[in-house]
Short mmCIF file of C-alpha atoms in Angstrom, two decimals:
data_model
loop_
_atom_site.label_atom_id
_atom_site.label_comp_id
_atom_site.label_asym_id
_atom_site.label_seq_id
_atom_site.Cartn_x
_atom_site.Cartn_y
_atom_site.Cartn_z
CA MET A 1 -21.92 48.03 -28.26
CA PRO A 2 -21.65 44.33 -29.18
CA ARG A 3 -22.27 43.37 -32.78
CA PRO A 4 -25.56 41.47 -33.40
CA ALA A 5 -23.66 38.26 -34.17
CA VAL A 6 -21.90 38.45 -30.81
CA THR A 7 -25.18 39.09 -29.03
CA ILE A 8 -26.70 36.01 -30.66
CA ALA A 9 -23.62 33.88 -29.90
CA ALA A 10 -23.59 35.06 -26.29
CA ARG A 11 -27.26 34.14 -25.94
CA ALA A 12 -26.54 30.70 -27.38
CA ALA A 13 -23.53 30.22 -25.09
CA ARG A 14 -25.57 31.13 -22.01
CA ALA A 15 -28.33 28.72 -23.05
CA ALA A 16 -25.75 25.95 -23.40
CA GLY A 17 -24.22 26.95 -20.07
CA ASN A 18 -27.58 26.53 -18.37
CA ILE A 19 -27.79 22.96 -19.66
CA ILE A 20 -24.24 22.22 -18.53
CA LEU A 21 -24.91 23.50 -15.01
CA ARG A 22 -28.27 21.73 -14.77
CA TYR A 23 -26.59 18.34 -15.17
CA MET A 24 -23.59 18.99 -12.91
CA ASN A 25 -25.13 17.23 -9.93
CA ARG A 26 -26.14 14.25 -12.09
CA ILE A 27 -22.77 13.45 -13.65
CA ASP A 28 -22.73 9.87 -12.40
CA GLY A 29 -25.93 9.13 -14.28
CA LEU A 30 -24.88 10.63 -17.62
CA ASN A 31 -24.59 8.56 -20.77
CA VAL A 32 -20.91 8.83 -21.79
CA VAL A 33 -19.46 7.45 -25.03
CA GLU A 34 -15.76 7.02 -25.89
CA LYS A 35 -15.50 8.43 -29.45
CA GLN A 36 -11.85 7.50 -29.72
CA GLN A 37 -9.32 6.28 -27.19
CA MET A 38 -9.55 8.64 -24.18
CA ASP A 39 -11.87 10.99 -26.15
CA PHE A 40 -15.23 11.12 -24.42
CA VAL A 41 -18.55 12.75 -25.24
CA SER A 42 -21.52 12.95 -22.89
CA GLU A 43 -25.17 13.60 -23.52
CA VAL A 44 -24.57 17.06 -22.04
CA ASP A 45 -22.15 17.91 -24.89
CA LYS A 46 -24.82 16.88 -27.39
CA LEU A 47 -27.68 18.69 -25.65
CA ALA A 48 -25.62 21.87 -25.30
CA GLU A 49 -24.57 21.79 -28.96
CA ALA A 50 -28.16 21.24 -30.10
CA GLU A 51 -29.24 24.28 -28.08
CA ILE A 52 -26.49 26.43 -29.61
CA ILE A 53 -27.37 25.32 -33.14
CA LYS A 54 -31.05 26.08 -32.51
CA GLU A 55 -30.24 29.64 -31.43
CA LEU A 56 -27.85 30.25 -34.33
CA ARG A 57 -30.20 28.74 -36.90
CA ARG A 58 -33.04 30.96 -35.68
CA ALA A 59 -31.00 34.09 -36.38
CA TYR A 60 -28.84 32.92 -39.29
CA PRO A 61 -30.56 30.06 -41.16
CA ASP A 62 -28.21 30.30 -44.16
CA HIS A 63 -24.91 30.15 -42.25
CA ALA A 64 -22.82 26.98 -42.27
CA ILE A 65 -22.00 25.28 -38.97
CA LEU A 66 -19.10 23.14 -37.77
CA GLY A 67 -19.82 21.53 -34.42
CA GLU A 68 -17.51 19.25 -32.47
CA GLU A 69 -20.31 16.72 -32.06
CA SER A 70 -22.51 17.39 -35.13
CA GLY A 71 -19.77 17.86 -37.71
CA ALA A 72 -20.22 20.12 -40.74
CA ILE A 73 -23.69 21.38 -41.60
CA GLY A 74 -24.11 23.37 -44.81
CA LYS A 75 -21.54 25.29 -46.83
CA GLY A 76 -20.72 28.92 -47.42
CA PRO A 77 -18.29 31.73 -46.63
CA LEU A 78 -19.81 32.28 -43.17
CA GLN A 79 -19.41 29.37 -40.76
CA TRP A 80 -20.10 29.05 -37.06
CA VAL A 81 -17.58 26.86 -35.22
CA ILE A 82 -18.84 25.40 -31.95
CA ASP A 83 -17.37 23.61 -28.95
CA PRO A 84 -20.37 23.10 -26.67
CA LEU A 85 -18.32 21.91 -23.69
CA ASP A 86 -14.60 22.57 -23.85
CA GLY A 87 -13.18 20.64 -20.93
CA THR A 88 -15.43 17.58 -21.01
CA HIS A 89 -12.84 15.53 -19.09
CA ASN A 90 -12.87 18.11 -16.29
CA TYR A 91 -16.66 18.22 -16.27
CA LEU A 92 -17.09 14.45 -16.05
CA ARG A 93 -14.70 14.31 -13.09
CA GLY A 94 -16.35 17.20 -11.27
CA ILE A 95 -13.40 19.54 -11.83
CA PRO A 96 -14.89 23.06 -12.00
CA HIS A 97 -13.13 24.35 -15.11
CA PHE A 98 -14.82 24.20 -18.53
CA SER A 99 -16.40 26.51 -21.07
CA VAL A 100 -18.56 27.04 -24.14
CA SER A 101 -16.82 28.32 -27.28
CA ILE A 102 -18.56 29.80 -30.34
CA ALA A 103 -16.95 31.64 -33.27
CA LEU A 104 -18.10 32.95 -36.63
CA LEU A 105 -15.54 32.57 -39.41
CA GLU A 106 -15.66 34.43 -42.71
CA LYS A 107 -13.71 32.54 -45.36
CA GLY A 108 -11.79 30.79 -42.59
CA VAL A 109 -10.93 33.95 -40.62
CA PRO A 110 -12.57 34.49 -37.21
CA VAL A 111 -14.65 37.69 -37.16
CA HIS A 112 -16.76 37.17 -34.01
CA GLY A 113 -16.05 35.03 -30.97
CA VAL A 114 -17.52 34.15 -27.59
CA VAL A 115 -16.11 32.02 -24.78
CA PHE A 116 -18.38 31.54 -21.77
CA ASP A 117 -17.45 30.16 -18.35
CA PRO A 118 -20.84 29.25 -16.84
CA LEU A 119 -19.50 28.55 -13.35
CA ARG A 120 -17.90 31.97 -12.94
CA ASP A 121 -20.40 33.77 -15.19
CA GLU A 122 -17.52 35.16 -17.23
CA LEU A 123 -18.38 36.05 -20.81
CA TYR A 124 -15.44 36.76 -23.12
CA THR A 125 -16.38 38.41 -26.43
CA ALA A 126 -14.61 39.86 -29.46
CA SER A 127 -15.35 41.13 -32.95
CA LYS A 128 -12.72 41.76 -35.58
CA GLY A 129 -11.51 45.33 -35.24
CA ASP A 130 -13.62 46.08 -32.15
CA GLY A 131 -11.40 44.81 -29.33
CA ALA A 132 -11.97 42.06 -26.77
CA PHE A 133 -14.07 42.20 -23.62
CA LEU A 134 -14.70 40.30 -20.40
CA ASN A 135 -18.25 41.00 -19.17
CA ASP A 136 -18.21 44.28 -21.14
CA ARG A 137 -14.84 45.35 -19.71
CA ARG A 138 -12.08 45.75 -22.30
CA MET A 139 -9.27 43.19 -22.09
CA ARG A 140 -5.59 43.56 -22.94
CA VAL A 141 -2.86 40.96 -23.10
CA SER A 142 -0.12 41.17 -20.50
CA LYS A 143 2.84 43.52 -20.82
CA ARG A 144 5.45 40.85 -20.13
CA GLU A 145 8.54 41.54 -22.25
CA ASN A 146 9.94 38.01 -22.41
CA LEU A 147 9.59 34.55 -20.90
CA GLY A 148 11.32 35.65 -17.70
CA GLY A 149 8.67 35.55 -14.99
CA ALA A 150 5.95 34.52 -17.44
CA MET A 151 2.97 32.32 -16.62
CA ILE A 152 2.36 30.02 -19.58
CA ALA A 153 -0.57 27.66 -20.21
CA THR A 154 -0.46 24.44 -22.19
CA GLY A 155 -2.20 21.10 -22.65
CA PHE A 156 -1.21 17.48 -23.19
CA PRO A 157 -3.81 16.23 -25.69
CA TYR A 158 -4.70 12.56 -25.51
CA ARG A 159 -4.72 12.25 -29.33
CA GLN A 160 -1.12 13.46 -29.64
CA ARG A 161 0.87 11.14 -27.39
CA ALA A 162 3.09 10.17 -30.33
CA HIS A 163 4.63 13.65 -29.90
CA LEU A 164 5.10 13.32 -26.16
CA THR A 165 8.92 13.43 -26.19
CA PRO A 166 9.25 16.69 -28.19
CA GLN A 167 6.32 18.13 -26.27
CA LEU A 168 8.13 17.54 -23.00
CA ASP A 169 11.31 19.01 -24.54
CA MET A 170 9.38 22.16 -25.53
CA THR A 171 7.81 22.37 -22.09
CA ARG A 172 11.21 21.99 -20.44
CA ALA A 173 12.67 24.77 -22.63
CA ILE A 174 9.89 27.18 -21.71
CA LEU A 175 9.83 26.24 -18.03
CA GLY A 176 13.57 26.86 -17.90
CA GLN A 177 12.83 30.55 -18.47
CA ALA A 178 9.24 31.09 -17.31
CA GLU A 179 7.86 31.45 -13.79
CA ASP A 180 5.52 28.50 -14.18
CA ILE A 181 3.27 26.48 -16.50
CA ARG A 182 -0.41 25.74 -16.00
CA ARG A 183 -2.37 22.87 -17.55
CA SER A 184 -6.08 23.47 -16.88
CA GLY A 185 -7.93 21.30 -19.42
CA SER A 186 -9.82 23.90 -21.48
CA ALA A 187 -8.03 25.38 -24.49
CA ALA A 188 -10.77 27.98 -24.99
CA LEU A 189 -10.36 29.25 -21.42
CA ASP A 190 -6.56 29.16 -21.70
CA LEU A 191 -6.82 31.48 -24.70
CA ALA A 192 -9.40 33.68 -22.97
CA TYR A 193 -7.14 33.96 -19.93
CA THR A 194 -4.24 34.88 -22.22
CA ALA A 195 -6.36 37.62 -23.79
CA ALA A 196 -7.24 38.89 -20.31
CA GLY A 197 -3.58 38.99 -19.24
CA ARG A 198 -4.01 36.26 -16.63
CA TYR A 199 -1.61 34.11 -18.63
CA ASP A 200 1.27 35.60 -20.62
CA GLY A 201 1.14 32.93 -23.30
CA TYR A 202 -0.21 29.57 -24.38
CA PHE A 203 0.88 26.69 -26.61
CA GLU A 204 -0.54 23.30 -27.49
CA ILE A 205 -0.22 20.51 -30.05
CA GLY A 206 -2.99 19.24 -32.29
CA LEU A 207 -5.92 21.52 -31.51
CA LYS A 208 -9.12 21.32 -33.53
CA PRO A 209 -10.82 24.38 -35.08
CA TRP A 210 -13.52 24.43 -32.38
CA ASP A 211 -10.86 24.44 -29.65
CA MET A 212 -9.28 27.68 -30.80
CA ALA A 213 -11.47 29.64 -33.26
CA ALA A 214 -13.04 31.95 -30.67
CA GLY A 215 -10.01 32.09 -28.38
CA VAL A 216 -7.50 33.22 -30.98
CA LEU A 217 -9.76 36.13 -31.93
CA LEU A 218 -9.91 37.15 -28.27
CA VAL A 219 -6.11 37.16 -28.10
CA HIS A 220 -5.73 39.11 -31.34
CA GLU A 221 -8.32 41.72 -30.40
CA ALA A 222 -6.71 42.09 -26.97
CA GLY A 223 -3.47 43.12 -28.69
CA GLY A 224 -1.76 39.75 -28.92
CA ARG A 225 -0.64 37.36 -31.60
CA TYR A 226 -1.36 33.75 -32.58
CA CYS A 227 0.66 31.57 -34.92
CA ASP A 228 1.93 28.04 -35.50
CA PHE A 229 5.12 26.57 -34.06
CA ALA A 230 7.18 27.96 -36.96
CA GLY A 231 5.83 31.48 -36.39
CA ARG A 232 3.38 31.58 -39.31
CA ASP A 233 0.48 33.83 -38.34
CA GLY A 234 -3.14 32.71 -38.51
CA ILE A 235 -5.10 29.65 -37.40
CA PRO A 236 -2.71 26.74 -37.95
CA ALA A 237 -4.00 23.90 -40.08
CA SER A 238 -1.71 21.64 -38.04
CA GLY A 239 -3.47 22.65 -34.83
CA ASN A 240 -0.08 23.42 -33.29
CA LEU A 241 -0.77 26.80 -31.72
CA ILE A 242 1.18 29.54 -29.95
CA ALA A 243 -0.58 32.62 -28.56
CA GLY A 244 0.43 35.49 -26.32
CA ASN A 245 1.47 39.11 -26.31
CA LEU A 246 3.84 40.02 -29.14
CA ASN A 247 7.05 39.63 -27.12
CA VAL A 248 6.12 36.39 -25.37
CA ALA A 249 4.75 34.83 -28.56
CA LYS A 250 8.07 35.56 -30.30
CA ALA A 251 10.04 34.07 -27.38
CA MET A 252 7.83 30.98 -27.42
CA VAL A 253 8.34 30.53 -31.16
CA ASP A 254 12.10 30.60 -30.56
CA ALA A 255 12.00 28.16 -27.63
CA ILE A 256 9.53 25.77 -29.23
CA GLY A 257 11.11 25.95 -32.70
CA ALA A 258 14.44 24.86 -31.26
CA ASN A 259 12.87 21.73 -29.72
CA ALA A 260 10.04 20.76 -32.09
CA THR A 261 10.38 17.99 -34.63
CA PRO A 262 10.05 18.75 -38.37
CA ALA A 263 6.58 17.20 -38.30
CA LEU A 264 5.44 19.68 -35.64
CA LEU A 265 6.84 22.64 -37.60
CA LYS A 266 4.91 21.82 -40.78
CA ALA A 267 2.09 24.19 -41.74
#
């Protein structure tokens, strides 16, 4: 039975998903703003986030909120972290791969999380200590024992091109052992797929809290592990994230640690 907070978050995610789908056939007419170089936000992102905040505020008026578009609202030990449209670049190009991500953190630790894929109607949910689920079916990370034959997901974030050389070195080290690497454009879905065992592992540089807060809880509750590039467990302040089953995560720490720069290994 889902916890009330997950039920509320799922309702909010579905409401946002309805907005996202409603505008899909009107992408050419959307108002799009470049927040930073190659970092775009559309009116759909803003409308979806406003809908999520409305739903969360109705149920939990005293909780703090951190939204990708709205920033920080309120303070307190309980904070909702929201990415209303993870994969905006895909969405604006008509690439059918994006999601809604909502997590509740207690003193910085994720305790409830939802990732929703509105196109496939796939709802990924987790609560701390309760396991992880895909449309009410329990998920488990893959049983892969090492990088041999592994399918790994990653991303090449537009804000982190200064690290492109070590990033390519890390990718080369992993691809030298793994079956293949996927780069899909939605960190939240990459983590959800890792929790579901579709991917064996995932790594990326410079993620923001809203990119990973819900997804890392899914991975953990599905029996996996998440850590930074040096192998320190927990949500990395650096945003440099590794996630996967226990064996693959350890192998990725070894491969990435041997090729990362000191700056990328910092906490």
